[in-house]
mmCIF file of C-alpha atoms in Angstrom:
data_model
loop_
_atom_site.group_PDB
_atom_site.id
_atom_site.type_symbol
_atom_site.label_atom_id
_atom_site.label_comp_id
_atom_site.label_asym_id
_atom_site.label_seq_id
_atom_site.Cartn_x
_atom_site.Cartn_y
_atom_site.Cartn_z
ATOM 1 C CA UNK A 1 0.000 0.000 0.000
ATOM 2 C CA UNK A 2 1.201 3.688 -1.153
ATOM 3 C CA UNK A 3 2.398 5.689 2.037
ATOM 4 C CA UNK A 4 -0.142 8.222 2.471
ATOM 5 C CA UNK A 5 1.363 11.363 0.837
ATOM 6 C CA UNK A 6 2.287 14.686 3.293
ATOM 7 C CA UNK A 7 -0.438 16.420 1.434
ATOM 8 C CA UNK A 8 -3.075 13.363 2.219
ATOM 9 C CA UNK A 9 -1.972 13.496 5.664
ATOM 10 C CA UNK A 10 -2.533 17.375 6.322
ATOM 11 C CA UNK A 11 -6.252 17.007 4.755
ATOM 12 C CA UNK A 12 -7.067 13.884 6.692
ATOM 13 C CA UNK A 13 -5.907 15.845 9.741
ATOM 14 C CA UNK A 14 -7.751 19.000 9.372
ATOM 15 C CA UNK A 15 -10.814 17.522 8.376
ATOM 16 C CA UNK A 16 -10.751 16.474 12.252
ATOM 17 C CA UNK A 17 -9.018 19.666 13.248
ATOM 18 C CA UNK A 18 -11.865 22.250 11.982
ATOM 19 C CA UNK A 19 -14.667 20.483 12.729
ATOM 20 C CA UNK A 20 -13.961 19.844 16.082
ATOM 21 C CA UNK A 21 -11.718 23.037 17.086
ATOM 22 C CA UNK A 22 -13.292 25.565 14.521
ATOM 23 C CA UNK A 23 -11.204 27.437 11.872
ATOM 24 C CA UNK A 24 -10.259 30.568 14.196
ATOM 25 C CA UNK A 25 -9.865 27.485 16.954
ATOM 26 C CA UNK A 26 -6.822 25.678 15.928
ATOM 27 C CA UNK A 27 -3.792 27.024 13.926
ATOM 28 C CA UNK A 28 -1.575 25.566 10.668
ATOM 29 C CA UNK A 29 0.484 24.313 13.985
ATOM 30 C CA UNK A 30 -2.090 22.169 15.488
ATOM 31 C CA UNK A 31 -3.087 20.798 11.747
ATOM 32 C CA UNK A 32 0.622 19.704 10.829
ATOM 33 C CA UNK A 33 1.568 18.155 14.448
ATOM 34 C CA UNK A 34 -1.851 16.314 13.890
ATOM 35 C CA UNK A 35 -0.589 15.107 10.690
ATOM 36 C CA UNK A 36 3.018 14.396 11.867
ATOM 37 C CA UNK A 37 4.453 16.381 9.376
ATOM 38 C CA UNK A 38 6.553 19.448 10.072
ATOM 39 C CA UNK A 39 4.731 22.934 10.239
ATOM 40 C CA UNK A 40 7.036 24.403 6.848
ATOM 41 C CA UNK A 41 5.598 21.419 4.722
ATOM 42 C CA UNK A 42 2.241 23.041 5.007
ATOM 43 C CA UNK A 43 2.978 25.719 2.603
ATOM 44 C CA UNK A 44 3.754 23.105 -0.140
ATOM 45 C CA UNK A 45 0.562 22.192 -0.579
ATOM 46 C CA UNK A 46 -1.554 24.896 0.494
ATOM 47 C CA UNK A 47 -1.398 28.517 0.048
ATOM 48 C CA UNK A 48 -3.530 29.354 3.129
ATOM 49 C CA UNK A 49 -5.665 27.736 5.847
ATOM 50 C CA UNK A 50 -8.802 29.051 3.873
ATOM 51 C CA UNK A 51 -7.809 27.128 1.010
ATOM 52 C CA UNK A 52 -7.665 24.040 3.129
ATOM 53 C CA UNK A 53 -10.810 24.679 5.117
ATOM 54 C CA UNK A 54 -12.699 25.027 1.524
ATOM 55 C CA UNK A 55 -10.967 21.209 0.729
ATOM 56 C CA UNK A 56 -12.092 19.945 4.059
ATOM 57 C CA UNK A 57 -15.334 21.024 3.149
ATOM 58 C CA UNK A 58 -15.753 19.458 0.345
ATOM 59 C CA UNK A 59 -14.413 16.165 1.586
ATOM 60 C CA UNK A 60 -17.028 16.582 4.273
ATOM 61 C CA UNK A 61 -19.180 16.943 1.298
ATOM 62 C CA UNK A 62 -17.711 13.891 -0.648
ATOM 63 C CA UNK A 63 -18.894 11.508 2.395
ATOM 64 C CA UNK A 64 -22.343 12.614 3.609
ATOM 65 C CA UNK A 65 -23.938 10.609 1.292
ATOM 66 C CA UNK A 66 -25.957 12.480 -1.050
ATOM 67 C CA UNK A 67 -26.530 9.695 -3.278
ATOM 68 C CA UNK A 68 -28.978 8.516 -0.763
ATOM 69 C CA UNK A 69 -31.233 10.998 -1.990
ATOM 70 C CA UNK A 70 -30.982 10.112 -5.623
ATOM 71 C CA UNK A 71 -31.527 5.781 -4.958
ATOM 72 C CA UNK A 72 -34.765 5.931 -7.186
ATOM 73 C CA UNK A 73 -35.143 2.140 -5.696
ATOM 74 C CA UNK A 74 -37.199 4.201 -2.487
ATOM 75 C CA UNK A 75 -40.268 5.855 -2.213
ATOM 76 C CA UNK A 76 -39.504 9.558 -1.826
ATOM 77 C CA UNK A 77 -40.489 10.421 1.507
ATOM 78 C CA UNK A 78 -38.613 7.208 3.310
ATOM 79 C CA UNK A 79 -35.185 8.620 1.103
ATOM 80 C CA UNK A 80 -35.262 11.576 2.684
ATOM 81 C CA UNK A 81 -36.079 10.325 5.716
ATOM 82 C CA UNK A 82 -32.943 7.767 5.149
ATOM 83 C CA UNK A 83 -30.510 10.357 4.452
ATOM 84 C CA UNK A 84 -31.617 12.628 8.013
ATOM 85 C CA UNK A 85 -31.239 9.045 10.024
ATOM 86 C CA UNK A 86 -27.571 8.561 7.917
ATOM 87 C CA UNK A 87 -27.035 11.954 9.002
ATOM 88 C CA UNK A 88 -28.088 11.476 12.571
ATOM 89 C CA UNK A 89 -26.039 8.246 12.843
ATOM 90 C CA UNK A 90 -23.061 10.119 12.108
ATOM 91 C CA UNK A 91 -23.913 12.709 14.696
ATOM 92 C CA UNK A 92 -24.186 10.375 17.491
ATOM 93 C CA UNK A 93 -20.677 8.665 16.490
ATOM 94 C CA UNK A 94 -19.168 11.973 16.941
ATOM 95 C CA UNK A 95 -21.115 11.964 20.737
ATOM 96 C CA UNK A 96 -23.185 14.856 19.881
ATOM 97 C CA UNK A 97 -19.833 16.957 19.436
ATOM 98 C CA UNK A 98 -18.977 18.545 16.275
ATOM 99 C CA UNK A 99 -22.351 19.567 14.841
ATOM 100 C CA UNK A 100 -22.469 19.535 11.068
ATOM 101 C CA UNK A 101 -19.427 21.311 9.438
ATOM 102 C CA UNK A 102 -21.491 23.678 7.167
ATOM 103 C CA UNK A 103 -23.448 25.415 9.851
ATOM 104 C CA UNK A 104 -20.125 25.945 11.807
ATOM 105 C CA UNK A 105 -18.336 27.340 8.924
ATOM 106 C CA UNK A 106 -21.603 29.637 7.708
ATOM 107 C CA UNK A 107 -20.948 30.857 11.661
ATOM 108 C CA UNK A 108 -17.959 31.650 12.276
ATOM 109 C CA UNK A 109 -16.462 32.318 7.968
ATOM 110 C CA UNK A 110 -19.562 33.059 6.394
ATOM 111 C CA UNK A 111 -18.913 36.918 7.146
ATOM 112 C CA UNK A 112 -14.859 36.891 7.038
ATOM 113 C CA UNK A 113 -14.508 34.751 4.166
ATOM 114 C CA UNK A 114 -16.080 35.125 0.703
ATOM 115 C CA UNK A 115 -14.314 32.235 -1.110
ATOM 116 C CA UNK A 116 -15.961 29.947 1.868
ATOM 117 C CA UNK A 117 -19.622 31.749 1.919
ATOM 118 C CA UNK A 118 -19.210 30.704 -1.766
ATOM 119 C CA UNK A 119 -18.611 27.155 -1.472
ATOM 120 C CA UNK A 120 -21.205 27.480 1.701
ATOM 121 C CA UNK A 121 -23.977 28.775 -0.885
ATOM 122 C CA UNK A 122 -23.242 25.970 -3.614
ATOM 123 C CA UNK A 123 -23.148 22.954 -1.037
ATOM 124 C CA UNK A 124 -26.316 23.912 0.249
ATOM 125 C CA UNK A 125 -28.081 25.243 -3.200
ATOM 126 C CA UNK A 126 -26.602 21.560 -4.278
ATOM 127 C CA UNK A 127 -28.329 20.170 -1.040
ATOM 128 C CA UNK A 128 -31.949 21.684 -1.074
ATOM 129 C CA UNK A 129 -31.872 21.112 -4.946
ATOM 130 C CA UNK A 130 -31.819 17.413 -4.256
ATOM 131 C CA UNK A 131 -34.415 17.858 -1.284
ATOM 132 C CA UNK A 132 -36.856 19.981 -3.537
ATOM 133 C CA UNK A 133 -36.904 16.749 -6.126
ATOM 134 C CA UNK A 134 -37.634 14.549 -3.584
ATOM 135 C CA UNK A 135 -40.303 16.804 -2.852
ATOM 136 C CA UNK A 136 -41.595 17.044 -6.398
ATOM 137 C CA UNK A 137 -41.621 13.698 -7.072
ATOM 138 C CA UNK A 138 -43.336 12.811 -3.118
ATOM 139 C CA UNK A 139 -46.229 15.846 -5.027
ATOM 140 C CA UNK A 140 -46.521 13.758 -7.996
ATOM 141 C CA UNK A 141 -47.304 10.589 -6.101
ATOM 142 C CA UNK A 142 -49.716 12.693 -3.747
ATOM 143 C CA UNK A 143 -47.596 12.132 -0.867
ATOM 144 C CA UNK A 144 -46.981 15.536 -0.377
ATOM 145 C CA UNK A 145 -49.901 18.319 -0.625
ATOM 146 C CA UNK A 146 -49.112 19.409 -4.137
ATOM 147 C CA UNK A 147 -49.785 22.956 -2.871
ATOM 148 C CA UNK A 148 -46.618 23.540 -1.598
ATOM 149 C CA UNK A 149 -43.449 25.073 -3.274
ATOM 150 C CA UNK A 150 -41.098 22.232 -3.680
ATOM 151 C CA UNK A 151 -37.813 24.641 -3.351
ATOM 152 C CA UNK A 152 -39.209 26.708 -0.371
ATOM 153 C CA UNK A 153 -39.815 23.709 1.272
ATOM 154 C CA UNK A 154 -36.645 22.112 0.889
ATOM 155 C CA UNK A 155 -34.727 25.790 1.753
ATOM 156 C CA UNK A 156 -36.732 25.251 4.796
ATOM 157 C CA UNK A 157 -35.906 21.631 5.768
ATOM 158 C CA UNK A 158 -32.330 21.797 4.695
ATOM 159 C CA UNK A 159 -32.201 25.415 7.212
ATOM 160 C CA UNK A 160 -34.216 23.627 9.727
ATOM 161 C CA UNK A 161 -31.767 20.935 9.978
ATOM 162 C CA UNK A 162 -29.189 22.904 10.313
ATOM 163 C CA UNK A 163 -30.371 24.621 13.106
ATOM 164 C CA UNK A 164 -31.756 21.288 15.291
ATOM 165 C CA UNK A 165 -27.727 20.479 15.252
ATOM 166 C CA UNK A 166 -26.732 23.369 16.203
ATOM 167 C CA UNK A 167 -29.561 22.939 19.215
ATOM 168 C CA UNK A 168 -27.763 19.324 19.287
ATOM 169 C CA UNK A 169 -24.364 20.867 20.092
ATOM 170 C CA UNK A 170 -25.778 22.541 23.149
ATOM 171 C CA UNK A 171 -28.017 19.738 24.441
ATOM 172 C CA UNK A 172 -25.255 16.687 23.344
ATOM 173 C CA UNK A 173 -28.174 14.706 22.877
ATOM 174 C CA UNK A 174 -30.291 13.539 19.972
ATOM 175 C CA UNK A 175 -33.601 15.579 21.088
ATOM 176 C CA UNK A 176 -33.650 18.595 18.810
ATOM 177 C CA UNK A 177 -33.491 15.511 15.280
ATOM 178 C CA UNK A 178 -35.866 14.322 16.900
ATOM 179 C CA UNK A 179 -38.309 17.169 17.422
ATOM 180 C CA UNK A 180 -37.012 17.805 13.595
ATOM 181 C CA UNK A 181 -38.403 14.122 12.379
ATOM 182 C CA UNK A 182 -41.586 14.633 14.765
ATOM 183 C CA UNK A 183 -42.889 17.950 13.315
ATOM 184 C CA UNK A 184 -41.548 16.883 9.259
ATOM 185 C CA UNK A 185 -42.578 13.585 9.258
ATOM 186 C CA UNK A 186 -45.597 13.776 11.502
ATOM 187 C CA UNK A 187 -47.194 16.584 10.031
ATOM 188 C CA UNK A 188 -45.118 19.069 8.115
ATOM 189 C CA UNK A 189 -44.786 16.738 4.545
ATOM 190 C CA UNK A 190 -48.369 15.872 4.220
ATOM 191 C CA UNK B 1 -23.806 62.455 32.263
ATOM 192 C CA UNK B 2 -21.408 59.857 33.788
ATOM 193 C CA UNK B 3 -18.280 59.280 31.887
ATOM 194 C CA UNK B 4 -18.394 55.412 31.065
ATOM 195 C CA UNK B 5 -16.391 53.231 33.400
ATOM 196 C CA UNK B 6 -13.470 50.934 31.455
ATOM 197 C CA UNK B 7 -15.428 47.886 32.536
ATOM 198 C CA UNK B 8 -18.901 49.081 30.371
ATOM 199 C CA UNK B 9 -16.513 50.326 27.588
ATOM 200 C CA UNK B 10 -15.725 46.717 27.531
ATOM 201 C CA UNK B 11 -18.383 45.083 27.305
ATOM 202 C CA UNK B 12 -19.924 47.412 24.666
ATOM 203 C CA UNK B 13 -16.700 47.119 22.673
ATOM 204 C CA UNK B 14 -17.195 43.285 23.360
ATOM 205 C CA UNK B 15 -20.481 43.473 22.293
ATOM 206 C CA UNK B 16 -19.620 43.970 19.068
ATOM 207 C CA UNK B 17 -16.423 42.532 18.411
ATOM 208 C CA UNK B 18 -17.247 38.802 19.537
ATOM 209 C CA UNK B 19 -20.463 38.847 17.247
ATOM 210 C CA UNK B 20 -18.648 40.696 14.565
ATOM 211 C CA UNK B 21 -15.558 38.218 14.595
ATOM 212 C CA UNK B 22 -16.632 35.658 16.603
ATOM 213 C CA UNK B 23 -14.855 33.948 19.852
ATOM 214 C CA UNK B 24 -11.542 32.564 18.013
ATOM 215 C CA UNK B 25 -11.680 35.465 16.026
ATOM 216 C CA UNK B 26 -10.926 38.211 18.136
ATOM 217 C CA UNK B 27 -8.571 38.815 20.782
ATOM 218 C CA UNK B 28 -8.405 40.372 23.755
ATOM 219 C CA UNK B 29 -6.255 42.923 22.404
ATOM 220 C CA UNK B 30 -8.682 43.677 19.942
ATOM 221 C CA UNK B 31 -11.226 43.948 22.554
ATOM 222 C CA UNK B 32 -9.425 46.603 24.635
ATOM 223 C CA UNK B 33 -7.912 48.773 21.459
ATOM 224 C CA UNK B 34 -11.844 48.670 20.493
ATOM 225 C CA UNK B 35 -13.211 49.953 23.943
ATOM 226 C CA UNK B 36 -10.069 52.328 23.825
ATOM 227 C CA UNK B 37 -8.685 51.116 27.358
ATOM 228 C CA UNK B 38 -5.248 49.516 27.999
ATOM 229 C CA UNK B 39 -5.045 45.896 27.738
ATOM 230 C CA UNK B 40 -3.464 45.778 31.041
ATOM 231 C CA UNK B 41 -7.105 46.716 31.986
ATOM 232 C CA UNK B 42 -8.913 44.120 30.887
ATOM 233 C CA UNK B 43 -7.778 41.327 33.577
ATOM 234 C CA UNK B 44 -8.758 44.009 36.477
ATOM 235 C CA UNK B 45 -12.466 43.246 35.150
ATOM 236 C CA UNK B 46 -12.655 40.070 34.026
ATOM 237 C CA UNK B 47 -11.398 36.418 34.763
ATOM 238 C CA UNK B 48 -11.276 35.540 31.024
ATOM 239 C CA UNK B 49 -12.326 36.185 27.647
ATOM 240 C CA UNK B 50 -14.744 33.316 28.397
ATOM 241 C CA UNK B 51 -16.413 35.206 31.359
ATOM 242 C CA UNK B 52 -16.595 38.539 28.751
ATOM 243 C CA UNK B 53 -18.639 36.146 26.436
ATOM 244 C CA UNK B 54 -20.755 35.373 28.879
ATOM 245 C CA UNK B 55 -21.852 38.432 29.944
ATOM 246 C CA UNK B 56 -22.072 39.547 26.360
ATOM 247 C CA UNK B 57 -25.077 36.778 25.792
ATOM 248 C CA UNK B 58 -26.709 38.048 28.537
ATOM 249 C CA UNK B 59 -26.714 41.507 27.065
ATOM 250 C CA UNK B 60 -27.985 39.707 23.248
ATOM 251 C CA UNK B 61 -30.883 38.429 25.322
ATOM 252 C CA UNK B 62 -31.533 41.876 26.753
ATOM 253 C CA UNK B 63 -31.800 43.764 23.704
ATOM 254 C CA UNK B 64 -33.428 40.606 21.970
ATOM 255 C CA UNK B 65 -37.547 42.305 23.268
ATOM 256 C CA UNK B 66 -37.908 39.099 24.540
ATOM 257 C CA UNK B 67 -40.881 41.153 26.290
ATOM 258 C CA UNK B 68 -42.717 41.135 22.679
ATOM 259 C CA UNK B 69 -43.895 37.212 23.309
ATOM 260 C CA UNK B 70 -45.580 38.436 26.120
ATOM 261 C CA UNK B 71 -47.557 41.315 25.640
ATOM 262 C CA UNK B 72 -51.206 39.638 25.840
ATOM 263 C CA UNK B 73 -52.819 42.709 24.533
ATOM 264 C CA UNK B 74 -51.921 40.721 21.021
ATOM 265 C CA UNK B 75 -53.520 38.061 19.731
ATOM 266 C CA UNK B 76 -50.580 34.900 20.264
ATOM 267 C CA UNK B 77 -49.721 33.850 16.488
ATOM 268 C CA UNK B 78 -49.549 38.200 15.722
ATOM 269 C CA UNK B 79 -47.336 38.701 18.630
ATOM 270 C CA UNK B 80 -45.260 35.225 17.353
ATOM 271 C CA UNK B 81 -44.615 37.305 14.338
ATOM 272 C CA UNK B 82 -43.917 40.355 15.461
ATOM 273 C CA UNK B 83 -41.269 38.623 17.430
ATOM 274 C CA UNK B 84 -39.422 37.368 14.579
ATOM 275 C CA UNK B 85 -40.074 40.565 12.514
ATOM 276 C CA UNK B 86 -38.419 42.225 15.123
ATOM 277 C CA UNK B 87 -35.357 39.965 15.179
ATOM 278 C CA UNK B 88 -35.833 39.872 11.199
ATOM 279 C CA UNK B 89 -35.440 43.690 10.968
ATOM 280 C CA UNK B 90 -32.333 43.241 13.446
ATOM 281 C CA UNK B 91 -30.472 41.911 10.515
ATOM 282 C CA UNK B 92 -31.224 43.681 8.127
ATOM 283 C CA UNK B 93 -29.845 46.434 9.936
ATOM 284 C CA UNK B 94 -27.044 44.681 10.048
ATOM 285 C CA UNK B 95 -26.603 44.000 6.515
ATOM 286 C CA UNK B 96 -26.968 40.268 7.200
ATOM 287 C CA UNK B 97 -23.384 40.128 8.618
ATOM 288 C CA UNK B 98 -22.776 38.739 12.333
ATOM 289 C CA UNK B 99 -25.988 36.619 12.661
ATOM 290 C CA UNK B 100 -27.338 35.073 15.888
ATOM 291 C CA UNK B 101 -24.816 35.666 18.612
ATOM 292 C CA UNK B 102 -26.600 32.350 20.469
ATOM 293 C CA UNK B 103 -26.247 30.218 16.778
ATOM 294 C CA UNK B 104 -22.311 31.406 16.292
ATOM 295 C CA UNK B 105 -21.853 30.906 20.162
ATOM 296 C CA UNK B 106 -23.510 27.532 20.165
ATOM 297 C CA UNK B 107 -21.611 26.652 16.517
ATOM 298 C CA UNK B 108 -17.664 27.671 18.279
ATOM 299 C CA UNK B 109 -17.858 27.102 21.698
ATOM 300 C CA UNK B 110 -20.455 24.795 22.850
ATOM 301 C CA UNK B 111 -18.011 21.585 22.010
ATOM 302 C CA UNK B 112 -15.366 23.273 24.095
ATOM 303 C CA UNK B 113 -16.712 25.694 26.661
ATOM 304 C CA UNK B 114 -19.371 23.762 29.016
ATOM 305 C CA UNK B 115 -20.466 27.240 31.285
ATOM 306 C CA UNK B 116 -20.946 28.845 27.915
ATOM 307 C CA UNK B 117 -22.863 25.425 26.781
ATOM 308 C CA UNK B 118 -24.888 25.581 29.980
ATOM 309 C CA UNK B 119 -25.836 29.179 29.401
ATOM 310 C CA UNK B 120 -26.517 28.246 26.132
ATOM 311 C CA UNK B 121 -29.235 25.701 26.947
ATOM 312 C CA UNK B 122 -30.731 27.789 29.679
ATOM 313 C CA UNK B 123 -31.134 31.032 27.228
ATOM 314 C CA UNK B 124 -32.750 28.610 24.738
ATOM 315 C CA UNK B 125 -34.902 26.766 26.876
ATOM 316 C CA UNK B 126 -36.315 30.523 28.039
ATOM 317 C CA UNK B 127 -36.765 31.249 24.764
ATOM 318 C CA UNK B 128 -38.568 27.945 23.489
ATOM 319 C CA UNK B 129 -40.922 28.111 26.424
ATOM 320 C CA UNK B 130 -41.973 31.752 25.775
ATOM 321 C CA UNK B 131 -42.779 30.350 22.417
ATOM 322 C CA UNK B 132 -44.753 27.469 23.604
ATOM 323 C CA UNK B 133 -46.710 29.465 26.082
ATOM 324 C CA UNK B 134 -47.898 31.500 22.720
ATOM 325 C CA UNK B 135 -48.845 28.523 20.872
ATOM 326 C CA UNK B 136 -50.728 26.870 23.744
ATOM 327 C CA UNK B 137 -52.581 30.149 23.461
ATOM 328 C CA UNK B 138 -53.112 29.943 20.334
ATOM 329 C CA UNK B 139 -54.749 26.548 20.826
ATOM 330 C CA UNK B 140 -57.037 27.407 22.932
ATOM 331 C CA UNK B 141 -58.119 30.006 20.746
ATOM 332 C CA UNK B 142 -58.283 27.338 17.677
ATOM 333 C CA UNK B 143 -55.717 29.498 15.683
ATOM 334 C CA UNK B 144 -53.500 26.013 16.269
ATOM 335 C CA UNK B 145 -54.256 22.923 15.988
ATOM 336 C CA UNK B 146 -54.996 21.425 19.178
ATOM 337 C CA UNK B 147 -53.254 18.428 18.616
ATOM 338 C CA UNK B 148 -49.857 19.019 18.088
ATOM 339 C CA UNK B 149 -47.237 19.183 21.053
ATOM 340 C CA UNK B 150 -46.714 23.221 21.672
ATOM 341 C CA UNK B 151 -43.333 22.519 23.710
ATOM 342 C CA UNK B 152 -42.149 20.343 20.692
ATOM 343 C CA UNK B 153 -43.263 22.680 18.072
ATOM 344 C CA UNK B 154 -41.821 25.487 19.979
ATOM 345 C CA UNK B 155 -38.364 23.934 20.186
ATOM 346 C CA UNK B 156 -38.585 23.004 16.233
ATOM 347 C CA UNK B 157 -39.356 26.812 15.499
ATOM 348 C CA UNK B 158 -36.532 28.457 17.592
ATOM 349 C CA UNK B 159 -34.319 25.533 15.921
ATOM 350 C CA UNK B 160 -35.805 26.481 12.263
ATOM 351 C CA UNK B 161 -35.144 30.057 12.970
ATOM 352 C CA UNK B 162 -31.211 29.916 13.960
ATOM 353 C CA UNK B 163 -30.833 27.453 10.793
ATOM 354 C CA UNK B 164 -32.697 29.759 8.528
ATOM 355 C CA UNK B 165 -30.287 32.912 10.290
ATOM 356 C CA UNK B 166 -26.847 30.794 9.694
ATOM 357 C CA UNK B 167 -28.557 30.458 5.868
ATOM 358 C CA UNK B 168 -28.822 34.364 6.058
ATOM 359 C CA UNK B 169 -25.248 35.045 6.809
ATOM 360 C CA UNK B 170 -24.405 32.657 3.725
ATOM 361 C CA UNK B 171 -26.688 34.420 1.336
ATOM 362 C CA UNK B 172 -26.713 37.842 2.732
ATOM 363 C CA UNK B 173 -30.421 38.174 2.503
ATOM 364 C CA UNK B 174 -33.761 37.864 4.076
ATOM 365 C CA UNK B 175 -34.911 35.365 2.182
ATOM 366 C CA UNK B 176 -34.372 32.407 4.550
ATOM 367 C CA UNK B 177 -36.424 34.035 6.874
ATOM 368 C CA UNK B 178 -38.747 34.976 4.072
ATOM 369 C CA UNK B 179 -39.171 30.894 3.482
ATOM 370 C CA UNK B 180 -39.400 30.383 7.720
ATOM 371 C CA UNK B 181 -42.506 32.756 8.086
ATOM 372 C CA UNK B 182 -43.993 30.910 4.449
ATOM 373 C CA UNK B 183 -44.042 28.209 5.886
ATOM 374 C CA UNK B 184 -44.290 28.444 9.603
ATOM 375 C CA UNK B 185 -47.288 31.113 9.449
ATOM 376 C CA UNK B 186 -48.478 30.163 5.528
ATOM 377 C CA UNK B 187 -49.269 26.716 6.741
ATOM 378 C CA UNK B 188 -46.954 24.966 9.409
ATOM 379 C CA UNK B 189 -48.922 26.986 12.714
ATOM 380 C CA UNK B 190 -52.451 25.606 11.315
#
């Protein structure tokens, strides 16, 4: 097996670093002594920490599953619901610590940082777009009240979400996903 | 009138600073060259820049009219929106920079601060139960319907709102909040 390359190592490392310190949180330092590698390799392969944090995000990206909400195989509704329970799974691995890594950085860089409120805008445009088909298609088999507007609707999940984990940050427990699946799945989608 | 004592020019300057650049982001120094007092100063006042932040959510809930959810000459679901107007037209004045202090605080610190966690919780559970006394209002009035859970729905509204404010800071508009009171007041509160 190929030794993992200084550059590999650095991501892998600061995809841990910012989500659980923050970007202002923890320096180049603490990324490279994560990684084992000295602090002057960093500039090698990156020209900033913004330029890494906008990697890191789209590695964090890269493995929450999206595709879930594509698998045609499901009725609409239970995909969605799949890919909040995928997402919820992952939250209680991390004990309820972490929260989800776009809300942090649309905290703390969305002001400070245009190159990151960019990529912020497209994951989550990318995001809701996926939601809002769901949505149509959960309309067009009269699962959903065809009344709605698809895209509002999914703006307003995808924000809602976001904002039960931050709740989940504060409370370390599950509770606010679940007041989240109670109101959207009990009564909200119909 | 009283010339300001270094301590209030500190927590003014803080004020502003620690929801402009966040916890991480600023530093004491920055603090104390804001509130135009030596840094020397600072440490005569306060413990830590943790203590500062503390007192600085107390002063976001002060100036939040929290007192707006409560004024019963309203009818409930009028005086619900006039709450969130009022926050609404908060940022806007703000150009949709810094936010919700209590989203960026919970987003940075509540992994790695627990009195600032704690505070946290207790700041949101106020807030959630001012909202669920208005909705239980509102049921027995028959502007809600009767059989949802008001704390539950309360606790997925104040959630919904900080997601759809960390959307705002992304987009720098209103229109997250545009697609919270569609659906939370278009159809959701029914």
């Amino acid at each position: 097996m190929a030794r993992p390359s200084a550059r590999g190592k650095i991501v892998d490392a600061a995809c841990e670093a910012l989500h659980t310190l923050g970007f202002n949180g923890c320096s180049i330092q603490d990324i490279t002594d994560a990684a084992e590698v000295p602090k002057g390799s960093f500039f090698n392969h990156f020209k900033s920490k913004e330029l890494l944090a906008l990697e890191v995000l789209e590695r964090y990206g890269e493995t929450s599953r999206m595709e879930l909400l594509l698998d045609a195989s499901k009725p609409p509704l239970e995909r969605l619901r799949d890919h909040f329970e995928f997402l919820t799974s992952r939250y209680a691995a991390w004990n309820y610590n972490r929260g989800c890594l776009i809300a942090n950085f649309g905290a703390e860089m969305a002001d400070s940082h245009p190159p990151m409120r960019e990529a912020l805008k497209g994951t989550l445009d990318f995001w809701c777009n996926a939601v809002a088909g769901i949505l149509r298609e959960a309309q067009a088999k009269g699962d959903v009240d065809p009344r709605r507007n698809p895209d509002e609707l999914a703006r307003f999940l995808v924000n809602s979400w976001e904002g039960a984990v931050i709740r989940l940050k504060v409370v370390k427990d599950r509770s606010p996903l679940d007041d989240f699946f109670a109101v959207c799945f009990g009564f909200l989608l119909k």
